[in-house]
């Protein structure tokens, strides 16, 4: 019996640490995840742009270049950005596929589905919103259950047991997107205007709001208005004329909504 009392807390601690690690690896921002595997463009702190295939991790991102770039240290195949660097990126731009391709048709169908969601999509979103509304209650219930476990005298003797159990609880609640905001939820699938800060001042760009998280806004078919970015796109016609953007909420916000008849923004 004494042997079981000794090993059981250690086993529970090991399982909780394993679950916490596994859940933490899956907690990627769901707006950025929708650009996973796509060719994207992002601005750098030097005023230039980097492009490549996006891979999203829980702790950072990686851009894989289509061709190796020569550096003084050799040829590099990718660019790795860590969390503090990712947080400073104002937006991620994804060019839409050519309309006469299979990917272009899929992109257009996705846009129509966003604007006119099916009953299944509405039901799933309603369930997710219901969870987010009651998230605090779920969190308190989970904390009470885990607290009851950690109060066990044999378990409490294990070093860092409270910390490990708290990490597992945080992983369970963060695994599901939790940035439910009634104002933004109302205008998902509708044309909106994003106001964002640039080096030359505030600009406004219009598009279709697909989704949002605590850190980002995902907007489809954006009408780009930043002069530097417009010039870059004009100099690279292969990037097309339609673009999706993930905006950082640190520098951007939804300022207006648009009527369904108007997709273009008249300068204020």
CSV table of C-alpha atoms in Angstrom, one decimal:
chain,number,residue,atom,x,y,z
A,1,UNK,CA,0.0,0.0,0.0
A,2,UNK,CA,2.8,2.4,0.8
A,3,UNK,CA,4.4,1.6,-2.5
A,4,UNK,CA,1.2,2.5,-4.3
A,5,UNK,CA,0.9,5.7,-2.4
A,6,UNK,CA,4.5,6.6,-3.4
A,7,UNK,CA,4.2,5.8,-7.1
A,8,UNK,CA,0.7,6.9,-7.9
A,9,UNK,CA,1.4,10.7,-7.4
A,10,UNK,CA,4.5,10.4,-9.5
A,11,UNK,CA,2.5,8.7,-12.2
A,12,UNK,CA,-0.2,11.4,-12.1
A,13,UNK,CA,2.5,14.1,-12.3
A,14,UNK,CA,4.1,12.4,-15.3
A,15,UNK,CA,0.8,12.1,-17.1
A,16,UNK,CA,-0.2,15.7,-16.3
A,17,UNK,CA,3.2,17.0,-17.6
A,18,UNK,CA,2.9,14.9,-20.7
A,19,UNK,CA,-0.6,16.1,-21.4
A,20,UNK,CA,0.4,19.7,-20.7
A,21,UNK,CA,3.2,19.5,-23.2
A,22,UNK,CA,1.1,17.8,-25.9
A,23,UNK,CA,-1.7,20.4,-25.5
A,24,UNK,CA,0.8,23.3,-25.5
A,25,UNK,CA,2.2,22.1,-28.8
A,26,UNK,CA,-1.3,22.3,-30.3
A,27,UNK,CA,-2.2,25.8,-29.1
A,28,UNK,CA,-1.5,27.7,-32.2
A,29,UNK,CA,-3.4,30.8,-33.1
A,30,UNK,CA,-6.3,29.7,-35.3
A,31,UNK,CA,-6.2,32.7,-37.6
A,32,UNK,CA,-2.5,32.1,-38.4
A,33,UNK,CA,-3.2,28.3,-38.8
A,34,UNK,CA,-5.5,29.1,-41.7
A,35,UNK,CA,-2.5,30.4,-43.7
A,36,UNK,CA,-0.6,27.2,-42.9
A,37,UNK,CA,1.2,25.9,-46.0
A,38,UNK,CA,0.3,29.0,-48.1
A,39,UNK,CA,2.7,31.3,-49.7
A,40,UNK,CA,2.6,34.5,-47.6
A,41,UNK,CA,4.4,37.9,-47.6
A,42,UNK,CA,5.3,39.8,-44.4
A,43,UNK,CA,7.0,43.1,-43.9
A,44,UNK,CA,10.4,43.3,-42.1
A,45,UNK,CA,11.7,45.9,-39.7
A,46,UNK,CA,14.0,47.1,-42.5
A,47,UNK,CA,11.1,48.2,-44.7
A,48,UNK,CA,11.4,45.1,-47.0
A,49,UNK,CA,9.3,42.0,-47.5
A,50,UNK,CA,9.9,38.3,-47.0
A,51,UNK,CA,7.9,35.6,-48.7
A,52,UNK,CA,7.7,31.9,-48.4
A,53,UNK,CA,5.5,28.9,-47.4
A,54,UNK,CA,4.2,29.5,-43.9
A,55,UNK,CA,4.6,26.9,-41.1
A,56,UNK,CA,3.0,27.8,-37.8
A,57,UNK,CA,4.3,26.5,-34.4
A,58,UNK,CA,3.1,27.1,-30.9
A,59,UNK,CA,6.2,29.2,-30.3
A,60,UNK,CA,7.0,31.0,-33.5
A,61,UNK,CA,6.7,30.6,-37.3
A,62,UNK,CA,8.9,29.5,-40.2
A,63,UNK,CA,9.0,30.7,-43.8
A,64,UNK,CA,10.4,28.2,-46.3
A,65,UNK,CA,11.8,30.0,-49.4
A,66,UNK,CA,11.0,28.8,-52.9
A,67,UNK,CA,14.7,29.2,-53.7
A,68,UNK,CA,17.7,29.3,-51.4
A,69,UNK,CA,19.0,32.7,-50.6
A,70,UNK,CA,22.7,33.5,-50.5
A,71,UNK,CA,24.0,34.8,-47.2
A,72,UNK,CA,27.6,35.5,-46.0
A,73,UNK,CA,27.3,32.3,-44.0
A,74,UNK,CA,26.0,30.2,-46.9
A,75,UNK,CA,22.7,29.5,-48.7
A,76,UNK,CA,19.7,29.6,-46.4
A,77,UNK,CA,16.4,27.8,-47.1
A,78,UNK,CA,14.1,29.3,-44.5
A,79,UNK,CA,13.5,32.1,-42.1
A,80,UNK,CA,12.6,31.3,-38.4
A,81,UNK,CA,10.8,33.9,-36.4
A,82,UNK,CA,10.5,33.6,-32.6
A,83,UNK,CA,7.5,34.7,-30.5
A,84,UNK,CA,8.8,38.2,-29.7
A,85,UNK,CA,9.5,38.8,-33.4
A,86,UNK,CA,6.2,37.4,-34.6
A,87,UNK,CA,4.4,39.8,-32.2
A,88,UNK,CA,6.0,42.8,-34.0
A,89,UNK,CA,4.8,41.8,-37.5
A,90,UNK,CA,1.8,44.1,-38.4
A,91,UNK,CA,0.3,41.8,-41.0
A,92,UNK,CA,0.6,38.6,-43.0
A,93,UNK,CA,-0.5,38.8,-46.7
A,94,UNK,CA,-1.6,35.8,-48.7
A,95,UNK,CA,-2.1,36.2,-52.5
A,96,UNK,CA,-5.3,34.6,-53.8
A,97,UNK,CA,-4.7,31.8,-56.3
A,98,UNK,CA,-5.4,32.6,-60.0
A,99,UNK,CA,-9.2,32.4,-60.6
A,100,UNK,CA,-8.8,30.0,-63.6
A,101,UNK,CA,-7.1,27.3,-61.5
A,102,UNK,CA,-8.6,24.7,-59.2
A,103,UNK,CA,-7.1,26.5,-56.1
A,104,UNK,CA,-8.7,29.7,-57.4
A,105,UNK,CA,-12.1,28.1,-57.6
A,106,UNK,CA,-11.7,26.6,-54.1
A,107,UNK,CA,-10.7,30.1,-52.8
A,108,UNK,CA,-13.9,31.6,-54.3
A,109,UNK,CA,-16.0,28.9,-52.9
A,110,UNK,CA,-14.5,29.4,-49.4
A,111,UNK,CA,-15.3,33.1,-49.7
A,112,UNK,CA,-18.9,32.4,-50.6
A,113,UNK,CA,-19.2,30.0,-47.7
A,114,UNK,CA,-17.8,32.6,-45.4
A,115,UNK,CA,-20.4,35.1,-46.6
A,116,UNK,CA,-23.2,32.6,-46.6
A,117,UNK,CA,-22.4,29.9,-44.0
A,118,UNK,CA,-24.4,26.7,-44.0
A,119,UNK,CA,-26.6,25.5,-41.1
A,120,UNK,CA,-23.8,23.1,-40.1
A,121,UNK,CA,-21.3,26.0,-40.0
A,122,UNK,CA,-23.7,28.1,-38.0
A,123,UNK,CA,-24.3,25.3,-35.6
A,124,UNK,CA,-20.6,24.6,-35.0
A,125,UNK,CA,-19.9,28.3,-34.5
A,126,UNK,CA,-22.8,28.6,-32.1
A,127,UNK,CA,-21.5,25.7,-30.0
A,128,UNK,CA,-18.0,27.3,-30.0
A,129,UNK,CA,-19.5,30.6,-28.8
A,130,UNK,CA,-21.5,28.9,-26.1
A,131,UNK,CA,-18.3,27.2,-24.8
A,132,UNK,CA,-16.5,30.6,-24.8
A,133,UNK,CA,-19.4,32.2,-23.0
A,134,UNK,CA,-19.1,29.6,-20.3
A,135,UNK,CA,-15.4,29.2,-20.5
A,136,UNK,CA,-14.8,30.7,-17.0
A,137,UNK,CA,-17.2,28.3,-15.5
A,138,UNK,CA,-15.5,25.4,-17.2
A,139,UNK,CA,-12.2,26.7,-16.0
A,140,UNK,CA,-13.3,27.0,-12.4
A,141,UNK,CA,-14.8,23.4,-12.6
A,142,UNK,CA,-11.5,22.1,-13.9
A,143,UNK,CA,-9.6,23.9,-11.3
A,144,UNK,CA,-11.8,22.5,-8.5
A,145,UNK,CA,-11.3,19.0,-9.8
A,146,UNK,CA,-7.6,19.4,-10.1
A,147,UNK,CA,-7.4,21.1,-6.8
A,148,UNK,CA,-9.1,18.2,-5.1
A,149,UNK,CA,-6.5,15.9,-6.6
A,150,UNK,CA,-3.6,18.0,-5.5
A,151,UNK,CA,-5.0,18.2,-2.0
A,152,UNK,CA,-4.2,14.5,-1.6
A,153,UNK,CA,-1.5,14.4,1.0
A,154,UNK,CA,0.7,12.0,-1.0
A,155,UNK,CA,0.4,14.0,-4.2
A,156,UNK,CA,1.0,17.4,-2.5
A,157,UNK,CA,4.4,16.1,-1.4
A,158,UNK,CA,5.6,15.8,-5.0
A,159,UNK,CA,7.7,18.9,-6.0
A,160,UNK,CA,6.0,21.2,-8.5
A,161,UNK,CA,2.8,19.2,-8.6
A,162,UNK,CA,0.6,22.3,-8.4
A,163,UNK,CA,2.5,23.9,-11.2
A,164,UNK,CA,2.2,20.9,-13.5
A,165,UNK,CA,-1.5,20.5,-12.8
A,166,UNK,CA,-2.1,24.2,-13.5
A,167,UNK,CA,-0.3,23.9,-16.8
A,168,UNK,CA,-2.5,21.0,-17.8
A,169,UNK,CA,-5.6,23.0,-16.9
A,170,UNK,CA,-4.4,26.0,-18.9
A,171,UNK,CA,-3.7,23.7,-21.9
A,172,UNK,CA,-7.2,22.2,-21.7
A,173,UNK,CA,-8.9,25.7,-21.8
A,174,UNK,CA,-6.6,27.3,-24.3
A,175,UNK,CA,-6.9,24.4,-26.8
A,176,UNK,CA,-10.3,25.8,-27.9
A,177,UNK,CA,-10.3,29.4,-29.4
A,178,UNK,CA,-11.6,31.7,-26.7
A,179,UNK,CA,-11.6,35.2,-28.1
A,180,UNK,CA,-15.3,35.5,-28.4
A,181,UNK,CA,-16.4,39.1,-28.9
A,182,UNK,CA,-20.0,39.9,-29.6
A,183,UNK,CA,-19.3,43.0,-31.8
A,184,UNK,CA,-16.9,41.1,-34.0
A,185,UNK,CA,-19.0,37.9,-34.1
A,186,UNK,CA,-21.9,39.9,-35.4
A,187,UNK,CA,-19.9,40.9,-38.5
A,188,UNK,CA,-18.2,37.7,-39.4
A,189,UNK,CA,-18.8,37.2,-43.2
A,190,UNK,CA,-19.6,40.8,-43.7
A,191,UNK,CA,-17.6,43.7,-45.3
A,192,UNK,CA,-15.7,45.7,-42.7
A,193,UNK,CA,-13.0,48.4,-42.6
A,194,UNK,CA,-9.7,47.8,-40.8
A,195,UNK,CA,-7.8,50.8,-39.5
A,196,UNK,CA,-4.1,50.2,-38.9
A,197,UNK,CA,-1.0,52.1,-38.0
A,198,UNK,CA,1.8,52.5,-40.6
A,199,UNK,CA,5.1,54.4,-40.7
A,200,UNK,CA,3.3,57.2,-42.5
A,201,UNK,CA,0.1,57.3,-40.4
A,202,UNK,CA,-3.2,55.6,-40.2
A,203,UNK,CA,-4.7,53.9,-43.2
A,204,UNK,CA,-8.1,52.1,-43.8
A,205,UNK,CA,-8.5,49.0,-45.8
A,206,UNK,CA,-11.7,47.1,-46.5
A,207,UNK,CA,-12.4,43.4,-46.8
A,208,UNK,CA,-14.6,40.5,-45.6
A,209,UNK,CA,-14.1,39.5,-41.9
A,210,UNK,CA,-13.6,35.7,-41.7
A,211,UNK,CA,-12.4,35.2,-38.2
A,212,UNK,CA,-10.6,36.7,-35.3
A,213,UNK,CA,-8.6,35.7,-32.2
A,214,UNK,CA,-7.1,37.6,-29.2
A,215,UNK,CA,-4.1,38.5,-31.3
A,216,UNK,CA,-5.2,38.7,-35.0
A,217,UNK,CA,-8.0,39.6,-37.4
A,218,UNK,CA,-8.4,37.4,-40.5
A,219,UNK,CA,-9.8,39.4,-43.4
A,220,UNK,CA,-10.5,38.1,-46.9
A,221,UNK,CA,-10.3,39.9,-50.3
A,222,UNK,CA,-8.7,43.0,-48.8
A,223,UNK,CA,-8.5,46.2,-50.8
A,224,UNK,CA,-4.9,47.2,-50.1
A,225,UNK,CA,-4.2,50.9,-49.6
A,226,UNK,CA,-0.8,51.2,-48.1
A,227,UNK,CA,1.4,52.9,-50.8
A,228,UNK,CA,4.6,50.9,-50.1
A,229,UNK,CA,2.7,47.6,-50.2
A,230,UNK,CA,0.8,48.6,-53.3
A,231,UNK,CA,4.0,49.4,-55.1
A,232,UNK,CA,5.5,46.1,-54.1
A,233,UNK,CA,2.4,44.2,-55.4
A,234,UNK,CA,2.5,46.2,-58.6
A,235,UNK,CA,6.1,45.4,-59.1
A,236,UNK,CA,5.3,41.7,-58.6
A,237,UNK,CA,2.2,41.1,-60.8
A,238,UNK,CA,2.4,37.3,-60.2
A,239,UNK,CA,1.0,38.0,-56.8
A,240,UNK,CA,-2.4,38.8,-58.3
A,241,UNK,CA,-4.9,41.4,-57.5
A,242,UNK,CA,-6.8,39.7,-54.7
A,243,UNK,CA,-5.3,39.2,-51.3
A,244,UNK,CA,-6.2,37.9,-47.8
A,245,UNK,CA,-4.6,39.4,-44.7
A,246,UNK,CA,-4.1,38.5,-41.1
A,247,UNK,CA,-3.8,41.7,-39.2
A,248,UNK,CA,-2.1,42.0,-35.8
A,249,UNK,CA,-4.5,43.5,-33.3
A,250,UNK,CA,-1.6,45.4,-31.8
A,251,UNK,CA,-1.6,47.8,-34.7
A,252,UNK,CA,-5.0,47.2,-36.3
A,253,UNK,CA,-8.6,47.4,-35.4
A,254,UNK,CA,-12.0,47.1,-37.0
A,255,UNK,CA,-13.2,50.7,-37.3
A,256,UNK,CA,-16.3,50.6,-39.6
A,257,UNK,CA,-18.7,48.2,-41.2
A,258,UNK,CA,-19.7,48.5,-44.8
A,259,UNK,CA,-23.0,48.0,-46.6
A,260,UNK,CA,-23.3,44.7,-48.6
A,261,UNK,CA,-23.5,46.7,-51.8
A,262,UNK,CA,-20.2,48.4,-51.3
A,263,UNK,CA,-16.9,46.5,-51.2
A,264,UNK,CA,-14.7,49.5,-51.9
A,265,UNK,CA,-13.7,52.1,-49.3
A,266,UNK,CA,-14.1,55.8,-50.1
A,267,UNK,CA,-11.1,57.7,-48.5
A,268,UNK,CA,-12.2,59.7,-45.5
